[in-house]
Coordinates of C-alpha atoms in Angstrom, one line a residue:
X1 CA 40.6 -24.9 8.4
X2 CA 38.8 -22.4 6.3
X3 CA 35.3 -23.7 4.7
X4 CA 34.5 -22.9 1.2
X5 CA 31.0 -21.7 1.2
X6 CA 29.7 -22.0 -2.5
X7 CA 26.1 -19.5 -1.8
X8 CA 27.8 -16.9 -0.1
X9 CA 30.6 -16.8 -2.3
X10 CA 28.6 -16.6 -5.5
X11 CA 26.5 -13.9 -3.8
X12 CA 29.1 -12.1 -3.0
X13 CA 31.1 -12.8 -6.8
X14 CA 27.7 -11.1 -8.5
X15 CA 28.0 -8.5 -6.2
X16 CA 31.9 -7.3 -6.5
X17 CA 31.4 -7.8 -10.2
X18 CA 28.1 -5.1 -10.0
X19 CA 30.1 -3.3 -7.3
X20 CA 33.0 -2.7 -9.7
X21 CA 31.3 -1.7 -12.8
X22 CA 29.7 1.1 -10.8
X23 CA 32.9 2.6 -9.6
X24 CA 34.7 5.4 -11.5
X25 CA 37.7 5.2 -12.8
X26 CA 41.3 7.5 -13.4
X27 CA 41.4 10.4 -10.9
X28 CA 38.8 8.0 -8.4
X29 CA 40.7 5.2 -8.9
X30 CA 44.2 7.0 -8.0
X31 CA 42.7 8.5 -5.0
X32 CA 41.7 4.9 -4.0
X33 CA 45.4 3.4 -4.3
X34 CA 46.7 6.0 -1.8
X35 CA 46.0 5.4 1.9
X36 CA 44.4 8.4 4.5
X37 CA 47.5 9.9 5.0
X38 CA 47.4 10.9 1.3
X39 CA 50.9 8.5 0.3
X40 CA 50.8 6.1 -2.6
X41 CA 50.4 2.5 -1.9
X42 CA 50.3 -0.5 -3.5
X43 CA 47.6 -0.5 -6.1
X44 CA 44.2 -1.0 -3.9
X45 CA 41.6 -3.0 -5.9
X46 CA 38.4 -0.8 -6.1
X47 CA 35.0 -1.8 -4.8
X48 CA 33.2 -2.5 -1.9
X49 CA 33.9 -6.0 -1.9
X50 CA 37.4 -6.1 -3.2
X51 CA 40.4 -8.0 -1.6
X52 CA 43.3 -6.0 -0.4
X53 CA 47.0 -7.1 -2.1
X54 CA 48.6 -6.5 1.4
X55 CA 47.4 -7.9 4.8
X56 CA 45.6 -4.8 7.0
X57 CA 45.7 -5.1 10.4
X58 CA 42.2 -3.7 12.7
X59 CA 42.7 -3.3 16.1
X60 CA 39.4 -2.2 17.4
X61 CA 37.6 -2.2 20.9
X62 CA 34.1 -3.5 21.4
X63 CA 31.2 -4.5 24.0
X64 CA 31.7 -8.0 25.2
X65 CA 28.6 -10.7 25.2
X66 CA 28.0 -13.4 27.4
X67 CA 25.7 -14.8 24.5
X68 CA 28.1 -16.2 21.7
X69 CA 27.0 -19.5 21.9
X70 CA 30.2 -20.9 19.7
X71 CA 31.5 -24.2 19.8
X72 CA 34.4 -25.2 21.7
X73 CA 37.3 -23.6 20.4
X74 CA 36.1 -20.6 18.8
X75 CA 35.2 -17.7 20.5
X76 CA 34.1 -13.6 19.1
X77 CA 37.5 -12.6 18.0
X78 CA 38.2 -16.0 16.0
X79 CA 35.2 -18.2 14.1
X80 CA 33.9 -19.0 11.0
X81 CA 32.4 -15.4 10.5
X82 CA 35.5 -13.7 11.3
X83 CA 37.9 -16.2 9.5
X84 CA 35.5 -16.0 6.5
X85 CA 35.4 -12.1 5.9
X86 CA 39.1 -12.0 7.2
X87 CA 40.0 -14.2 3.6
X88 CA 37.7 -12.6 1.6
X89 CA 39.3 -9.4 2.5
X90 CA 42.5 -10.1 3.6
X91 CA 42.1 -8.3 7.1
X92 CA 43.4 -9.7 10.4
X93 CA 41.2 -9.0 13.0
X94 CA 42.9 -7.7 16.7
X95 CA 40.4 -6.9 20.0
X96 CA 42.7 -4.6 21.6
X97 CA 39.7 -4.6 24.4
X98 CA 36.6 -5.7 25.5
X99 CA 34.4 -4.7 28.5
X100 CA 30.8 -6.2 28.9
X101 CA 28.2 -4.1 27.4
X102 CA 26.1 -1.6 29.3
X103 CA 27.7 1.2 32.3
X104 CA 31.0 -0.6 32.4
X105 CA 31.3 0.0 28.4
X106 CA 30.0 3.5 28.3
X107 CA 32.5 3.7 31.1
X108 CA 35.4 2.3 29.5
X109 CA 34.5 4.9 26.1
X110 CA 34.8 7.8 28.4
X111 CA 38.3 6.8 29.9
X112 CA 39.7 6.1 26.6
X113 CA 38.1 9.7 25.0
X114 CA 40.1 10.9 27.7
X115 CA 43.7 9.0 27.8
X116 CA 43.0 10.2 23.5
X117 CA 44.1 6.7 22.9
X118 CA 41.5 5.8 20.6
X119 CA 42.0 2.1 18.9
X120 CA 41.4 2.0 15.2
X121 CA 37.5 1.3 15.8
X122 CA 35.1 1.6 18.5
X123 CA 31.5 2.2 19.3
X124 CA 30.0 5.1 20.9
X125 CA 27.1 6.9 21.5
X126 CA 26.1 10.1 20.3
X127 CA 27.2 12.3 23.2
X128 CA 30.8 10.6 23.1
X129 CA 30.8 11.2 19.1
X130 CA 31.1 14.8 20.0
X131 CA 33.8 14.6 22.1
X132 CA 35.6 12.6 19.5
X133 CA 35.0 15.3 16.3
X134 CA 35.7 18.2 19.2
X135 CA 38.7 16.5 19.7
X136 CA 39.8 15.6 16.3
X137 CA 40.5 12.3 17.5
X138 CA 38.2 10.6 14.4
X139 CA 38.7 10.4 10.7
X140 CA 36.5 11.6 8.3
X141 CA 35.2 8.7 6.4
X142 CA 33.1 10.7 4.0
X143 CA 35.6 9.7 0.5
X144 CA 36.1 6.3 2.4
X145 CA 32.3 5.9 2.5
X146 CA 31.4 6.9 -0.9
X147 CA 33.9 5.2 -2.8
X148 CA 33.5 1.4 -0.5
X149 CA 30.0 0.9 0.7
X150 CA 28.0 -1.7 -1.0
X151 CA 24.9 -0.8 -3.2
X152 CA 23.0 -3.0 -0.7
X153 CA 24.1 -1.0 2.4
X154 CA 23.6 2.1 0.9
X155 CA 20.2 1.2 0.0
X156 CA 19.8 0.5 3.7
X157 CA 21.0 4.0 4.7
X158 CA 18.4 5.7 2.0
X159 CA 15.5 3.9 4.0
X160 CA 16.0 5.9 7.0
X161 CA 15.5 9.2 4.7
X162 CA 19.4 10.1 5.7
X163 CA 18.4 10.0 9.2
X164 CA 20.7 8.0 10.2
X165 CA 23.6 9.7 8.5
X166 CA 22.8 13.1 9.2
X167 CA 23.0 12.5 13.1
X168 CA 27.2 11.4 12.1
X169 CA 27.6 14.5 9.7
X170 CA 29.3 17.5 10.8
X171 CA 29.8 20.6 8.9
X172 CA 29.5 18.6 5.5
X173 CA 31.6 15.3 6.7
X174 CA 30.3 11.7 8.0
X175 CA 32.6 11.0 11.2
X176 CA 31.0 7.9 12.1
X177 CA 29.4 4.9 10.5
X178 CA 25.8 5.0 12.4
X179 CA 24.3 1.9 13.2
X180 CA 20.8 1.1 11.4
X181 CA 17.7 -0.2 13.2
X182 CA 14.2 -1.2 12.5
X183 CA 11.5 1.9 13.0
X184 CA 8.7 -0.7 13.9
X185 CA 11.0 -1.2 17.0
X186 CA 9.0 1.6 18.7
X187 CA 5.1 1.1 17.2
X188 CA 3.1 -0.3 20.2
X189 CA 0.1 -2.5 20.1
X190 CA -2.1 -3.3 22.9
X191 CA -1.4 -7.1 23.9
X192 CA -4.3 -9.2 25.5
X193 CA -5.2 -12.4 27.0
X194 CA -7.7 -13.8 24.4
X195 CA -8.6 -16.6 26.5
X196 CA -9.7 -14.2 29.1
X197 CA -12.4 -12.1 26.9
X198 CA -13.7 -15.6 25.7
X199 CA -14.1 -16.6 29.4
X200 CA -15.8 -13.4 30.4
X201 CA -17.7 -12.7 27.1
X202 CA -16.1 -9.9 26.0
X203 CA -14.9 -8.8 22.5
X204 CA -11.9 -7.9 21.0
X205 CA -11.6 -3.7 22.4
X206 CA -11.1 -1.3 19.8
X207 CA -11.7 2.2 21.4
X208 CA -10.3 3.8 24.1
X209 CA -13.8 3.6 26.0
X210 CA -13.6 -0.4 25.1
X211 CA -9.9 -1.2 26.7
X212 CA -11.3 0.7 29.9
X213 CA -14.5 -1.7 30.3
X214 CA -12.3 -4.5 29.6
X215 CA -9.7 -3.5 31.9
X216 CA -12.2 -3.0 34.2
X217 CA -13.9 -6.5 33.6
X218 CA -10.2 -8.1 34.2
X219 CA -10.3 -6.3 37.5
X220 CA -13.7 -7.3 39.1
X221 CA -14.2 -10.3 36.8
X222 CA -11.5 -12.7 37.9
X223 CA -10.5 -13.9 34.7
X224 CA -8.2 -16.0 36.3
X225 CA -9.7 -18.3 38.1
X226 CA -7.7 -18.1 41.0
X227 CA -10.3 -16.1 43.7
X228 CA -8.0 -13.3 45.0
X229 CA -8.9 -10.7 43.0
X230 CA -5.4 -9.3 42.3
X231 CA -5.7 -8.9 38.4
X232 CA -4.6 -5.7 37.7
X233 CA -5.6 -3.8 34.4
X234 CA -3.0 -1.3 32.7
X235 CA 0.2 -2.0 34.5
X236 CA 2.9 0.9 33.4
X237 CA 6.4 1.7 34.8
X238 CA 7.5 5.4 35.6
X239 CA 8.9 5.9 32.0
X240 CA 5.4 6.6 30.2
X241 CA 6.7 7.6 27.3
X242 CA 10.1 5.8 25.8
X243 CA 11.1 5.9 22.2
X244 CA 12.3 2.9 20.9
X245 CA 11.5 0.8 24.1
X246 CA 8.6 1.4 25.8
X247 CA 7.2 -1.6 27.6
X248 CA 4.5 -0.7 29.3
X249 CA 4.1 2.7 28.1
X250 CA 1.4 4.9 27.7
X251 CA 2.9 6.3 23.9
X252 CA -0.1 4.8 22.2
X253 CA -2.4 6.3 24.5
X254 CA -0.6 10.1 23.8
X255 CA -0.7 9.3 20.0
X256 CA -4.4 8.5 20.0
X257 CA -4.9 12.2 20.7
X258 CA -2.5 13.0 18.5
X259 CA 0.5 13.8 21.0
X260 CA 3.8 12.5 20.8
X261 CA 5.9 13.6 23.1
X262 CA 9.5 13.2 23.3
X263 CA 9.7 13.5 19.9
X264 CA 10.8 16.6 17.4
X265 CA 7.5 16.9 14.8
X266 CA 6.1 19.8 13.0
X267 CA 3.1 21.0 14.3
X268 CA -0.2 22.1 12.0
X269 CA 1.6 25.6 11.1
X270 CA 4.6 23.4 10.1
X271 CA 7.0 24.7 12.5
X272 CA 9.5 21.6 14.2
X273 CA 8.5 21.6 17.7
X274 CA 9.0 20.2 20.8
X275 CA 6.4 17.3 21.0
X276 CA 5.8 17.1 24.8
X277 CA 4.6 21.2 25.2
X278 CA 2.1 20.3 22.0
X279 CA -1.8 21.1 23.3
X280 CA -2.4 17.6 22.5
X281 CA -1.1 15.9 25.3
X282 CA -3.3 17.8 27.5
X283 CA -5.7 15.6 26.8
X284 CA -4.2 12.7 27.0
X285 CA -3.3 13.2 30.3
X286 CA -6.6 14.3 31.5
X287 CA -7.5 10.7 30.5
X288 CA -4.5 9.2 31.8
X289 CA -5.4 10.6 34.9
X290 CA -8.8 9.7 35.2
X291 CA -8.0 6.3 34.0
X292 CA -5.7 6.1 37.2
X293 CA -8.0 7.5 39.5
X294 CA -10.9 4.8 38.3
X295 CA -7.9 2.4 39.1
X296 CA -8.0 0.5 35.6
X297 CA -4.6 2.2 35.5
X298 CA -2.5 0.3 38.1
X299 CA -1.9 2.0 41.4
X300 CA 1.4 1.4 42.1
X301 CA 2.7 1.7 38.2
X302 CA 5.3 4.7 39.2
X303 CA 7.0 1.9 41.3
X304 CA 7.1 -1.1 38.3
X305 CA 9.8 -1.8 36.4
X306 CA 10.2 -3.8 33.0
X307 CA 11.2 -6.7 35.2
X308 CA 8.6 -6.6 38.0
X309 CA 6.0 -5.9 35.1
X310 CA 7.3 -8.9 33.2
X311 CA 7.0 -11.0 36.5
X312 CA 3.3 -10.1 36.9
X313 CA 2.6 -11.0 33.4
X314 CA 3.8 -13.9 33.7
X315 CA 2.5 -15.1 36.5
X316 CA -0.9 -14.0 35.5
X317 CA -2.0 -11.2 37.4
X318 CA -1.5 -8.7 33.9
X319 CA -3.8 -10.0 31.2
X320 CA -3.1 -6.7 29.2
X321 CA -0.5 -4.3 28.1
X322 CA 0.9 -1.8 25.8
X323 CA 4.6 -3.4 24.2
X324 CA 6.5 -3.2 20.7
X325 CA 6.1 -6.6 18.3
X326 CA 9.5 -8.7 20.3
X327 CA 7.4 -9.4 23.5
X328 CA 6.5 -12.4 22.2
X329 CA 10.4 -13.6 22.9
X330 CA 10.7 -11.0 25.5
X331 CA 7.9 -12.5 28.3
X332 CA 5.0 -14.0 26.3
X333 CA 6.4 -17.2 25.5
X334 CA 7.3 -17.7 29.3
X335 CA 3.4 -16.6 30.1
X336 CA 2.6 -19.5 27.9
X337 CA 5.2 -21.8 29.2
X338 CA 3.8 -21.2 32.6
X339 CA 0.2 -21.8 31.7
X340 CA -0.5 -23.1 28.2
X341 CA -3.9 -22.0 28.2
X342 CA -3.1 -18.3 27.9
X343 CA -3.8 -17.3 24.5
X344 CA -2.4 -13.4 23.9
X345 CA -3.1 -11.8 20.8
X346 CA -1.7 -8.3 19.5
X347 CA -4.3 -5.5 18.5
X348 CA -3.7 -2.4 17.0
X349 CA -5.7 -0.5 18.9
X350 CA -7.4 2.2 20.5
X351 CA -8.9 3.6 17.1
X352 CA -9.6 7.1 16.6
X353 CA -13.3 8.0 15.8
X354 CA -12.2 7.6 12.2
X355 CA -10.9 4.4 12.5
X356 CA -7.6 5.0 12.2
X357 CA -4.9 3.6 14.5
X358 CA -2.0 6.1 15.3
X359 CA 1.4 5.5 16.3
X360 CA 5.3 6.6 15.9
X361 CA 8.4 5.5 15.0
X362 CA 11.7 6.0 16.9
X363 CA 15.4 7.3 15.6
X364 CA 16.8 5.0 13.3
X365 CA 20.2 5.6 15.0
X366 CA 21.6 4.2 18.3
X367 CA 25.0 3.8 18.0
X368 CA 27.7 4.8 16.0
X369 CA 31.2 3.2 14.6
X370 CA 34.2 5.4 14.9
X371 CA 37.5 5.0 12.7
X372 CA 40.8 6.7 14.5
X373 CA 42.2 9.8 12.8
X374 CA 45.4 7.2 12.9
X375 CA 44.4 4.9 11.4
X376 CA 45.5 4.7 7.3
X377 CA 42.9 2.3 5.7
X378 CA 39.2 3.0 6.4
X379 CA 38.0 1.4 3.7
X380 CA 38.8 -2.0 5.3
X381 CA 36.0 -1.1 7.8
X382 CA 33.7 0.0 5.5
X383 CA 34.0 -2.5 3.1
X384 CA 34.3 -5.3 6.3
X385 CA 30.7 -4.1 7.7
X386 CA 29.4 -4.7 3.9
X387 CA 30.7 -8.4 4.2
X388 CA 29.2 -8.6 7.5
X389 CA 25.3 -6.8 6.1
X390 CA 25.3 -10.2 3.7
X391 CA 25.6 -12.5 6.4
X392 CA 23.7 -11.0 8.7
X393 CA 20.7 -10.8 5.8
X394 CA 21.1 -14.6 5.7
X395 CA 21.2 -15.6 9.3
X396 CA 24.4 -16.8 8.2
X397 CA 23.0 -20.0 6.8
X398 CA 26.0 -20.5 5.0
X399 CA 27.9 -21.0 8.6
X400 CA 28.5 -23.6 11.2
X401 CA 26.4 -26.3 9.1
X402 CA 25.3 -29.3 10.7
X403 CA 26.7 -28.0 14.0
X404 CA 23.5 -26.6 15.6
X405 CA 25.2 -23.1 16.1
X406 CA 22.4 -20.3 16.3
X407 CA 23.5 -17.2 14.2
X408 CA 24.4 -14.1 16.8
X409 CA 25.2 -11.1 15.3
X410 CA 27.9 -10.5 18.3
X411 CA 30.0 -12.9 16.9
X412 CA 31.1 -10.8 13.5
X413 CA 33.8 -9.2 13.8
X414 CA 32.4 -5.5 14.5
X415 CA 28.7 -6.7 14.7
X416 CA 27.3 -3.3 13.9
X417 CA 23.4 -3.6 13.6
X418 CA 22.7 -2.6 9.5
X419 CA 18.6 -3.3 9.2
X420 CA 16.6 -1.1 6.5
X421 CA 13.9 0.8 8.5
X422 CA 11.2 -1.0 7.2
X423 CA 12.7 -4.3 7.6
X424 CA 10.3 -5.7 9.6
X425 CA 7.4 -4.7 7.5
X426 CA 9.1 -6.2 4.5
X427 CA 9.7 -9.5 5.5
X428 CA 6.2 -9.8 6.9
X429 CA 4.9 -9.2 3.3
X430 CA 7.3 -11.2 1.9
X431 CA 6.1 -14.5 4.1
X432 CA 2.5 -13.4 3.5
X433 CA 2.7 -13.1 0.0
X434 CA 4.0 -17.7 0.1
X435 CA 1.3 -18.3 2.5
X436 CA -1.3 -16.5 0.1
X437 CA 0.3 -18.4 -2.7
X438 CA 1.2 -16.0 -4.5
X439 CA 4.6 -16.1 -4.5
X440 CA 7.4 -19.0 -4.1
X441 CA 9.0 -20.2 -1.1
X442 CA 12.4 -20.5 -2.8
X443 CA 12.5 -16.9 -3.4
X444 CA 12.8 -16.0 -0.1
X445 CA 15.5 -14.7 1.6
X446 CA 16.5 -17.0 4.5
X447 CA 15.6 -14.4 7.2
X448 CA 11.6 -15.2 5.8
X449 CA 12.4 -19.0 5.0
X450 CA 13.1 -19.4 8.5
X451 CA 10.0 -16.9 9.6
X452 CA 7.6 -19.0 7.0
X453 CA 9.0 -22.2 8.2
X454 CA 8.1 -21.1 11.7
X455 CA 4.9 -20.0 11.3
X456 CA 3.8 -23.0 9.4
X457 CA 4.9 -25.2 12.5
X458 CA 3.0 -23.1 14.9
X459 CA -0.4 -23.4 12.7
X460 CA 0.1 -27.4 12.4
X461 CA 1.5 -27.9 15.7
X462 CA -0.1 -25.4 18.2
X463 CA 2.2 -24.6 20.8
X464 CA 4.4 -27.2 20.5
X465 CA 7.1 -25.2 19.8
X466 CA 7.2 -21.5 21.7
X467 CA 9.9 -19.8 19.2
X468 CA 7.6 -20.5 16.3
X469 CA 4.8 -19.3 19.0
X470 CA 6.7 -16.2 19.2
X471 CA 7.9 -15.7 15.7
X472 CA 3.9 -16.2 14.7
X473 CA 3.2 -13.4 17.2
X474 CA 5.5 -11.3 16.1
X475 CA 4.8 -11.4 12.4
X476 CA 0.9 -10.8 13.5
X477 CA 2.1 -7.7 15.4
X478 CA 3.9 -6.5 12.3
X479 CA 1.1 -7.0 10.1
X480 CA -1.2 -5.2 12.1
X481 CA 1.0 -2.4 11.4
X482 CA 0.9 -2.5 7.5
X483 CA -3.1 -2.0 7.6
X484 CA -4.1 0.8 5.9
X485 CA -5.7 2.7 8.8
X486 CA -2.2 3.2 10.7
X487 CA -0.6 6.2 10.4
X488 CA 2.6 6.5 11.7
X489 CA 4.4 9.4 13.2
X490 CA 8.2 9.9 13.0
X491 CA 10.2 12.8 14.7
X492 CA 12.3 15.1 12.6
X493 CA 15.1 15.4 14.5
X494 CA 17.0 13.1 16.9
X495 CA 20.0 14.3 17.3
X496 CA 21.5 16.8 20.3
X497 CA 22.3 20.7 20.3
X498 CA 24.6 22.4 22.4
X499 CA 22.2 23.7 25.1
X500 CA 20.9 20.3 25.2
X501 CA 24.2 19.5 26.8
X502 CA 23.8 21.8 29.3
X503 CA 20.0 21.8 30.2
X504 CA 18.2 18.6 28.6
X505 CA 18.4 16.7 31.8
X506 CA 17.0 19.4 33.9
X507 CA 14.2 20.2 31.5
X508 CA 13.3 16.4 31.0
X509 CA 13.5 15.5 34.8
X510 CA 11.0 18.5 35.2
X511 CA 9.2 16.9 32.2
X512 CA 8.6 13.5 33.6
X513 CA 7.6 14.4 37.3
X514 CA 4.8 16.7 35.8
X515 CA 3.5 14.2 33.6
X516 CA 3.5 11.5 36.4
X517 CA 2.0 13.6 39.6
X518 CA -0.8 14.7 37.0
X519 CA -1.5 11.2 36.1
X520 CA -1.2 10.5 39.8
X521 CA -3.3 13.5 40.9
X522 CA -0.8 15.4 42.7
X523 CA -0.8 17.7 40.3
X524 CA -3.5 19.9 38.8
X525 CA -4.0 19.1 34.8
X526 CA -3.4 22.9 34.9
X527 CA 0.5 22.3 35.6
X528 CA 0.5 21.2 31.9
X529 CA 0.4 25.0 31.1
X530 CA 2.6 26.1 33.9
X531 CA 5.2 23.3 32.8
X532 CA 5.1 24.8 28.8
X533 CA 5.4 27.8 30.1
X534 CA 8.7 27.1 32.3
X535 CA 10.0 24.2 29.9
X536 CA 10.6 27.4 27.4
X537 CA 11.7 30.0 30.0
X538 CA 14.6 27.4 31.5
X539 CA 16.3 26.4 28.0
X540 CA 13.5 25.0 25.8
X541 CA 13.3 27.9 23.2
X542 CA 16.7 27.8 22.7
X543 CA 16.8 24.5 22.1
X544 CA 13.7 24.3 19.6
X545 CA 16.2 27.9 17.4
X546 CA 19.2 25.6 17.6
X547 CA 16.8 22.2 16.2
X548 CA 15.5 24.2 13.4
X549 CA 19.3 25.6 12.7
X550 CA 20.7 22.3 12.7
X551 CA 17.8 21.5 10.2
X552 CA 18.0 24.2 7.5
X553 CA 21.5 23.1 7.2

């Protein structure tokens, strides 16, 4: 049975009625009653909340998750989420597949691209997008879009500075729905076992030249306890530099010399360039490299992964690290689980000699919802994924009530992540500005309700609870990030060219082993300038004309 929900449904009543005042009317209007192959249809109420008179069918194919955590009974395809936004919409909702998420879904795209059996919505990546448009097998949801999304979604689309939208336009039309994620994703801080500089009398680092003693101190120092001596310093993976995900990277260390490699930037003369042949990271890996060969940088860090790193931190022999604001809830909280004393704090750190802390922030874009050229109605996807941005902006409070059923965004019924870029930022300021009384709790949406609530636990109960450890972590991360020394760096371009198709993974193959056996010492720091020089000669330079093409457009 269907369960009124009284907030939601008033939320979204205001809405539809602000929704429908903003629409046009006569010639718009007409164009809305008639379906995407052009024929009339039954009149089509207007706006982007607005129930359809006549039942519409999606069939669509999606990743699968192991994670649903529904009770008995319901499952993805059929709970209270779906069932809700099917009534208010008047949609049935169909899987006409599901494969777990990861190679075998990627996999699965790539077989379907090429049976051209496209169901009426999937999810792809960038590279299968292209295939897709080449192929005319998508629709162009431009009208569909501009007519049915939500004021509040669009809003959410004008924080990534069209970012996100551009990388789904082509020649002039949006072919895909992009999803919509955090920036502060990417921003690295350096995390460190407080406890530690307590018990060896250090203080909190701040330069470069500061981590490196402290490192060093974690090395010889034992601040453990345990008497082997295996505490390593910087532990790193092989992937130095990763936009978007880099635990364990090295990024913060390149942007402290003002080098950000694998992104697109404009350099000092203003020209977009290729971040990782920038003079800049010269230097940084001439300190990389003679942070390795003093061994604060971990021997063996070429051979790590996420998961052996995580291991190590866990089990104590890593008291510091380079990470984006979730490793609180990624491996932190099981570091604390483990051993209760460890006390790891998030610092925004090295500073430049001006005090400023530099950083970058990654594509807005990861994924991207596709709409069959068959299919007649897009506007019931459009105007599905603005039913599914409300409840996903509450936690979907409204939901599951009095059942003890965490909110998973898997479990709507496309689950496409919609999150303004600054999202993280926002929410922080929002919870800051209760807890410095000088705003009021009831004002808060129930994403901060739930982050105050937390963080209040954690400050009266210490530890006692290690989700409102991490959420307390994480907000502190976040709001290192909103000091006014940081200056963030975001690329101008993520998207992929043509000769990109054909060379990227050569050049950035050649790319990474340089970097690594200079850091390593294989490799003289002069292979920097012989790498610019071939990273231009085997495709580069035609990739950096096409970039600035595909930007002047």
């Amino acid at each position: 049975m269907f369960r009124k929900r009284k907030g939601l449904s008033a939320l979204i009543t205001i809405l539809l009625s602000v929704s429908l005042a903003a629409c046009s009317t006569g010639k718009d209007l007409a164009e809305q009653g008639k379906s995407s192959d052009g024929k009339p249809e039954k009149d089509i109420p207007a706006g982007p909340f607005a129930k359809f008179p006549e039942t519409i069918t999606v069939k669509y194919g999606k990743p699968s998750s192991v994670d649903v955590k529904l009770p008995p009974g319901d499952s993805q395809e059929n709970n209270e989420f779906v069932r809700f936004i099917s009534d208010k919409l008047n949609i049935k909702y169909e899987h006409t597949w599901q494969t777990p998420d990861g190679d075998p879904y990627k996999q699965k795209i790539d077989l379907v691209i090429a049976s051209g059996d496209v169901p009426d919505v999937m999810f792809v990546n960038e590279t299968q997008l292209k295939l897709l448009v080449n192929s005319d097998l998508v629709a162009d949801l431009t009208s569909a879009y501009d007519k049915n999304i939500s004021p509040e979604l669009r809003k959410v689309f004008d924080s990534t500075k069209e970012l996100s939208l551009s990388q789904a336009t082509f020649n002039g039309k949006l072919m895909a729905i992009p999803n919509s994620q955090p920036g502060a994703d990417a921003m690295n801080v350096l995390y460190i076992r407080k406890d530690w500089l307590d018990k060896l009398g250090l203080p909190e680092p701040k330069t470069l030249s500061d981590i490196e003693n402290v490192a060093k101190a974690f090395i010889e120092r034992d601040p453990g306890g345990n008497g082997k001596n295996n505490t390593l310093g910087l532990t790193g993976t092989q992937d130095i530099i990763n936009i978007g995900s880099s635990i364990f990277g090295f990024d913060t260390i390149f942007s402290y010399y003002d080098a950000y490699p694998e992104l697109w930037i404009k350099n000092k003369s203003g020209n977009v360039e290729y971040g990782s042949i920038q003079p800049e990271n010269k230097a940084a890996l001439a300190k990389l490299r003679e942070m390795y060969a003093a061994g604060i940088i971990h021997k063996e860090f070429v051979a790590e992964t996420t998961s052996t790193g995580r291991e190590k931190v866990i089990s104590g022999k890593v008291g510091m690290f380079f990470g984006p604001f979730w490793m609180g809830s990624f491996m932190l909280m099981d570091s604390v689980k483990q051993n209760p004393q460890a006390e790891w704090i998030p610092l925004a750190v090295p500073l430049d000699g001006k005090g400023n802390f530099k950083t970058h922030t990654m594509s807005p874009t990861s994924s991207f919802l596709v709409i069959s050229k068959k299919f007649k109605h897009p506007e019931a996807v459009i105007r599905t994924l603005n039913h599914e941005y409300i409840i996903d902006q509450s936690l979907g409070v409204d939901f599951y009530k009095g059942q003890n059923v965490p909110y998973k965004r898997v479990n709507l019924p496309f689950g496409h992540m919609m999150a303004p870029f600054d999202e993280k930022e926002i929410r922080v300021s929002g919870v800051d500005k209760v807890i410095a009384g000088k705003a009021d709790y009831n004002s808060l949406p129930s994403p901060e309700k739930l982050q105050y609530d937390r963080i209040k636990f954690e400050k009266e109960n210490p530890k006692k609870d290690l989700t409102a450890w991490s959420t307390t972590l994480s907000s502190a991360t976040t709001r290192a990030m909103l000091q006014d020394n940081v200056i963030k760096t975001s690329g101008v371009f993520y998207g992929k060219t043509p000769t990109m198709g054909r060379k990227w993974v050569n050049l950035k193959k050649m790319e990474d082993e340089v970097f690594i056996k200079i850091i390593m010492g294989s490799k003289p720091l002069e292979a920097f300038d012989e790498f610019v020089t071939e990273w231009k000669k085997l495709g580069g330079d035609e990739i950096t004309n096409e970039v600035r093409g595909m930007l002047k457009q």
